[in-house]
Amino acid sequence: MARNRQTLGKARSRARERALQALYQWQHTGQSGADIERQFLPEAADAGDSEALDPDRDTELEDALDMSDTDIALFRELLHGVLDRMEDWDERIAPHLDRAIRSLDPTERLILRLGAFELSERIDVPYRVVINEYVELAKRFGGQDGYKYINGVLDKVARGFPLREAEIAARGRSAP
C-alpha cells in the first residue's frame, strides 16, 4: 500500500514538472496547448507511425521527454487548467505579490500559476503537499532563492480559497 502511494506521488510530481516544462514552452513559443501536449505525448498522436522504428531517431531527446512514469491525466489537467484560466490564477496571485506579476521571473510566474490552479481545483491534495511540490520545482528550475518567495506567496494564496481556509484552520487546531 505504501509502495503504491509512493509510486503515485512520484508520478504526480513528474506530472507537475512536465506541466511546468510544457507551460514554459508555451510561454516562449506561443504554440497552442494542444500542440504542446502533442509534443509531450507524441505516442498518443503518432500511434503506429513507421518513423518510430527509425534507428537514427534522437533517443536522448526521447529519454528527456519520457512520460512513462508520469500521471498523464494530471499533466493534462495542469497544462490546460492553467492555460484555460490564466487570468483567474493571475488575479488570485497578484494581491500577494510585492511587484507586478509581469516582473516576476517567467519560471516562477508559471510555478505560482500551477500552484494556484492546484490549490483551487485539486482539493483532494493537501495544501501543504501542493505548496511543497511547487517549492521543490522552484528549487530546481527557479532563481537561487525563488523557492522562498514561492512558499510565501502560495501560502497566502491557499488562505484565499474557502475550502483551503477550512483545511488550514483544522490543521492548526490539531497541531501540538
mmCIF file of C-alpha atoms in Angstrom:
data_model
loop_
_atom_site.group_PDB
_atom_site.id
_atom_site.type_symbol
_atom_site.label_atom_id
_atom_site.label_comp_id
_atom_site.label_asym_id
_atom_site.label_seq_id
_atom_site.Cartn_x
_atom_site.Cartn_y
_atom_site.Cartn_z
ATOM 1 C CA MET A 1 0.000 0.000 0.000
ATOM 2 C CA ALA A 2 2.783 2.449 0.945
ATOM 3 C CA ARG A 3 4.636 1.481 -2.242
ATOM 4 C CA ASN A 4 1.582 2.356 -4.372
ATOM 5 C CA ARG A 5 1.245 5.760 -2.674
ATOM 6 C CA GLN A 6 4.944 6.401 -3.226
ATOM 7 C CA THR A 7 4.671 5.472 -6.898
ATOM 8 C CA LEU A 8 1.558 7.617 -7.300
ATOM 9 C CA GLY A 9 3.279 10.529 -5.553
ATOM 10 C CA LYS A 10 6.284 10.242 -7.849
ATOM 11 C CA ALA A 11 4.047 10.112 -10.938
ATOM 12 C CA ARG A 12 2.192 13.224 -9.759
ATOM 13 C CA SER A 13 5.448 15.055 -9.043
ATOM 14 C CA ARG A 14 6.634 14.150 -12.521
ATOM 15 C CA ALA A 15 3.339 15.450 -13.985
ATOM 16 C CA ARG A 16 3.871 18.785 -12.239
ATOM 17 C CA GLU A 17 7.421 19.006 -13.568
ATOM 18 C CA ARG A 18 6.338 18.149 -17.104
ATOM 19 C CA ALA A 19 3.437 20.616 -16.931
ATOM 20 C CA LEU A 20 5.892 23.329 -15.895
ATOM 21 C CA GLN A 21 8.118 22.445 -18.839
ATOM 22 C CA ALA A 22 5.165 22.426 -21.218
ATOM 23 C CA LEU A 23 3.940 25.805 -19.960
ATOM 24 C CA TYR A 24 7.458 27.182 -20.254
ATOM 25 C CA GLN A 25 7.468 26.063 -23.879
ATOM 26 C CA TRP A 26 4.056 27.675 -24.422
ATOM 27 C CA GLN A 27 5.309 30.911 -22.858
ATOM 28 C CA HIS A 28 8.306 31.081 -25.182
ATOM 29 C CA THR A 29 6.827 29.769 -28.411
ATOM 30 C CA GLY A 30 3.199 30.867 -28.333
ATOM 31 C CA GLN A 31 2.101 27.440 -29.541
ATOM 32 C CA SER A 32 -1.331 26.210 -28.569
ATOM 33 C CA GLY A 33 -1.778 23.989 -25.552
ATOM 34 C CA ALA A 34 -2.939 21.184 -27.841
ATOM 35 C CA ASP A 35 0.224 21.444 -29.973
ATOM 36 C CA ILE A 36 2.439 21.384 -26.905
ATOM 37 C CA GLU A 37 0.524 18.454 -25.448
ATOM 38 C CA ARG A 38 1.120 16.515 -28.680
ATOM 39 C CA GLN A 39 4.839 17.222 -28.387
ATOM 40 C CA PHE A 40 4.923 15.919 -24.821
ATOM 41 C CA LEU A 41 2.655 12.970 -25.616
ATOM 42 C CA PRO A 42 3.758 12.009 -29.138
ATOM 43 C CA GLU A 43 2.735 8.381 -28.692
ATOM 44 C CA ALA A 44 -0.878 9.483 -28.465
ATOM 45 C CA ALA A 45 -0.632 11.444 -31.712
ATOM 46 C CA ASP A 46 1.712 9.103 -33.588
ATOM 47 C CA ALA A 47 0.453 5.637 -32.658
ATOM 48 C CA GLY A 48 1.579 3.254 -35.366
ATOM 49 C CA ASP A 49 3.897 5.802 -37.023
ATOM 50 C CA SER A 50 6.521 3.952 -39.062
ATOM 51 C CA GLU A 51 9.147 6.591 -38.259
ATOM 52 C CA ALA A 52 9.084 5.392 -34.640
ATOM 53 C CA LEU A 53 11.243 2.466 -35.804
ATOM 54 C CA ASP A 54 13.886 4.796 -37.311
ATOM 55 C CA PRO A 55 17.317 3.809 -35.948
ATOM 56 C CA ASP A 56 18.552 7.406 -36.438
ATOM 57 C CA ARG A 57 15.930 8.952 -34.165
ATOM 58 C CA ASP A 58 17.084 11.138 -31.276
ATOM 59 C CA THR A 59 16.830 8.719 -28.345
ATOM 60 C CA GLU A 60 18.478 11.207 -25.963
ATOM 61 C CA LEU A 61 15.650 13.661 -26.599
ATOM 62 C CA GLU A 62 13.099 10.864 -26.282
ATOM 63 C CA ASP A 63 14.559 9.892 -22.904
ATOM 64 C CA ALA A 64 14.455 13.517 -21.743
ATOM 65 C CA LEU A 65 10.784 13.710 -22.721
ATOM 66 C CA ASP A 66 9.877 10.253 -21.412
ATOM 67 C CA MET A 67 6.402 10.386 -19.906
ATOM 68 C CA SER A 68 6.169 6.711 -18.894
ATOM 69 C CA ASP A 69 6.441 7.442 -15.161
ATOM 70 C CA THR A 70 4.114 10.451 -15.317
ATOM 71 C CA ASP A 71 0.500 10.832 -14.226
ATOM 72 C CA ILE A 72 -0.726 11.774 -17.709
ATOM 73 C CA ALA A 73 -4.204 12.788 -16.555
ATOM 74 C CA LEU A 74 -2.727 15.222 -14.030
ATOM 75 C CA PHE A 75 -0.274 16.558 -16.618
ATOM 76 C CA ARG A 76 -3.147 17.341 -18.980
ATOM 77 C CA GLU A 77 -5.286 18.802 -16.202
ATOM 78 C CA LEU A 78 -2.484 21.123 -15.080
ATOM 79 C CA LEU A 79 -1.496 22.206 -18.584
ATOM 80 C CA HIS A 80 -4.992 23.007 -19.778
ATOM 81 C CA GLY A 81 -6.271 24.185 -16.404
ATOM 82 C CA VAL A 82 -3.605 26.875 -16.235
ATOM 83 C CA LEU A 83 -3.897 27.870 -19.895
ATOM 84 C CA ASP A 84 -7.699 27.977 -19.908
ATOM 85 C CA ARG A 85 -7.970 30.243 -16.858
ATOM 86 C CA MET A 86 -4.676 32.137 -16.813
ATOM 87 C CA GLU A 87 -6.321 35.436 -15.819
ATOM 88 C CA ASP A 88 -8.073 33.780 -12.864
ATOM 89 C CA TRP A 89 -4.796 32.477 -11.488
ATOM 90 C CA ASP A 90 -3.060 35.821 -12.000
ATOM 91 C CA GLU A 91 -5.898 37.578 -10.148
ATOM 92 C CA ARG A 92 -5.543 35.138 -7.243
ATOM 93 C CA ILE A 93 -1.781 35.600 -7.093
ATOM 94 C CA ALA A 94 -1.426 39.362 -7.692
ATOM 95 C CA PRO A 95 -2.652 40.623 -4.269
ATOM 96 C CA HIS A 96 0.088 38.601 -2.574
ATOM 97 C CA LEU A 97 2.987 39.920 -4.636
ATOM 98 C CA ASP A 98 5.328 42.768 -3.824
ATOM 99 C CA ARG A 99 5.571 43.704 -7.515
ATOM 100 C CA ALA A 100 3.665 43.328 -10.760
ATOM 101 C CA ILE A 101 3.135 39.761 -11.888
ATOM 102 C CA ARG A 102 4.785 40.554 -15.237
ATOM 103 C CA SER A 103 8.023 41.465 -13.441
ATOM 104 C CA LEU A 104 8.375 38.028 -11.848
ATOM 105 C CA ASP A 105 10.862 35.549 -13.190
ATOM 106 C CA PRO A 106 8.984 33.736 -16.002
ATOM 107 C CA THR A 107 9.534 30.294 -14.492
ATOM 108 C CA GLU A 108 8.460 31.401 -11.036
ATOM 109 C CA ARG A 109 5.360 33.049 -12.509
ATOM 110 C CA LEU A 110 4.410 29.704 -14.077
ATOM 111 C CA ILE A 111 5.085 27.860 -10.822
ATOM 112 C CA LEU A 112 2.755 30.253 -8.993
ATOM 113 C CA ARG A 113 0.044 29.768 -11.626
ATOM 114 C CA LEU A 114 0.333 25.992 -11.367
ATOM 115 C CA GLY A 115 0.222 26.192 -7.591
ATOM 116 C CA ALA A 116 -2.823 28.480 -7.634
ATOM 117 C CA PHE A 117 -4.595 26.113 -10.007
ATOM 118 C CA GLU A 118 -3.880 23.083 -7.882
ATOM 119 C CA LEU A 119 -4.784 24.809 -4.614
ATOM 120 C CA SER A 120 -8.123 25.740 -6.146
ATOM 121 C CA GLU A 121 -9.002 22.704 -8.223
ATOM 122 C CA ARG A 122 -7.257 19.750 -6.590
ATOM 123 C CA ILE A 123 -8.797 19.886 -3.143
ATOM 124 C CA ASP A 124 -8.007 16.156 -2.763
ATOM 125 C CA VAL A 125 -4.331 17.098 -2.389
ATOM 126 C CA PRO A 126 -3.460 18.653 0.986
ATOM 127 C CA TYR A 127 -2.413 22.293 0.670
ATOM 128 C CA ARG A 128 0.952 21.602 2.320
ATOM 129 C CA VAL A 129 1.703 18.945 -0.279
ATOM 130 C CA VAL A 130 0.783 21.350 -3.088
ATOM 131 C CA ILE A 131 2.995 24.093 -1.681
ATOM 132 C CA ASN A 132 5.893 21.701 -1.076
ATOM 133 C CA GLU A 133 5.698 20.322 -4.618
ATOM 134 C CA TYR A 134 5.949 23.793 -6.138
ATOM 135 C CA VAL A 135 8.675 24.884 -3.720
ATOM 136 C CA GLU A 136 10.684 21.869 -4.913
ATOM 137 C CA LEU A 137 10.104 22.844 -8.547
ATOM 138 C CA ALA A 138 11.234 26.387 -7.731
ATOM 139 C CA LYS A 139 14.418 24.995 -6.184
ATOM 140 C CA ARG A 140 15.130 23.038 -9.362
ATOM 141 C CA PHE A 141 14.027 25.486 -12.031
ATOM 142 C CA GLY A 142 13.697 28.932 -10.427
ATOM 143 C CA GLY A 143 16.163 31.546 -9.239
ATOM 144 C CA GLN A 144 18.556 30.932 -6.360
ATOM 145 C CA ASP A 145 16.189 31.883 -3.530
ATOM 146 C CA GLY A 146 12.974 31.969 -5.544
ATOM 147 C CA TYR A 147 11.611 28.978 -3.674
ATOM 148 C CA LYS A 148 11.275 31.114 -0.529
ATOM 149 C CA TYR A 149 9.138 33.611 -2.416
ATOM 150 C CA ILE A 150 7.049 30.807 -3.952
ATOM 151 C CA ASN A 151 6.483 29.316 -0.496
ATOM 152 C CA GLY A 152 5.267 32.601 0.999
ATOM 153 C CA VAL A 153 3.033 33.551 -1.913
ATOM 154 C CA LEU A 154 1.398 30.127 -2.253
ATOM 155 C CA ASP A 155 0.744 30.006 1.479
ATOM 156 C CA LYS A 156 -1.135 33.310 1.193
ATOM 157 C CA VAL A 157 -2.937 32.167 -1.953
ATOM 158 C CA ALA A 158 -4.092 28.988 -0.165
ATOM 159 C CA ARG A 159 -5.731 31.091 2.533
ATOM 160 C CA GLY A 160 -7.825 32.818 -0.138
ATOM 161 C CA PHE A 161 -9.725 29.664 -1.083
ATOM 162 C CA PRO A 162 -12.589 28.899 1.359
ATOM 163 C CA LEU A 163 -12.049 25.137 1.380
ATOM 164 C CA ARG A 164 -8.335 25.608 1.940
ATOM 165 C CA GLU A 165 -9.021 28.070 4.774
ATOM 166 C CA ALA A 166 -11.055 25.352 6.497
ATOM 167 C CA GLU A 167 -8.253 22.830 5.914
ATOM 168 C CA ILE A 168 -5.647 25.244 7.294
ATOM 169 C CA ALA A 169 -7.798 26.045 10.338
ATOM 170 C CA ALA A 170 -8.401 22.343 11.032
ATOM 171 C CA ARG A 171 -4.695 21.645 10.760
ATOM 172 C CA GLY A 172 -3.981 24.497 13.187
ATOM 173 C CA ARG A 173 -6.388 23.046 15.747
ATOM 174 C CA SER A 174 -4.762 19.630 15.559
ATOM 175 C CA ALA A 175 -1.185 20.918 15.839
ATOM 176 C CA PRO A 176 0.553 20.229 19.189
#
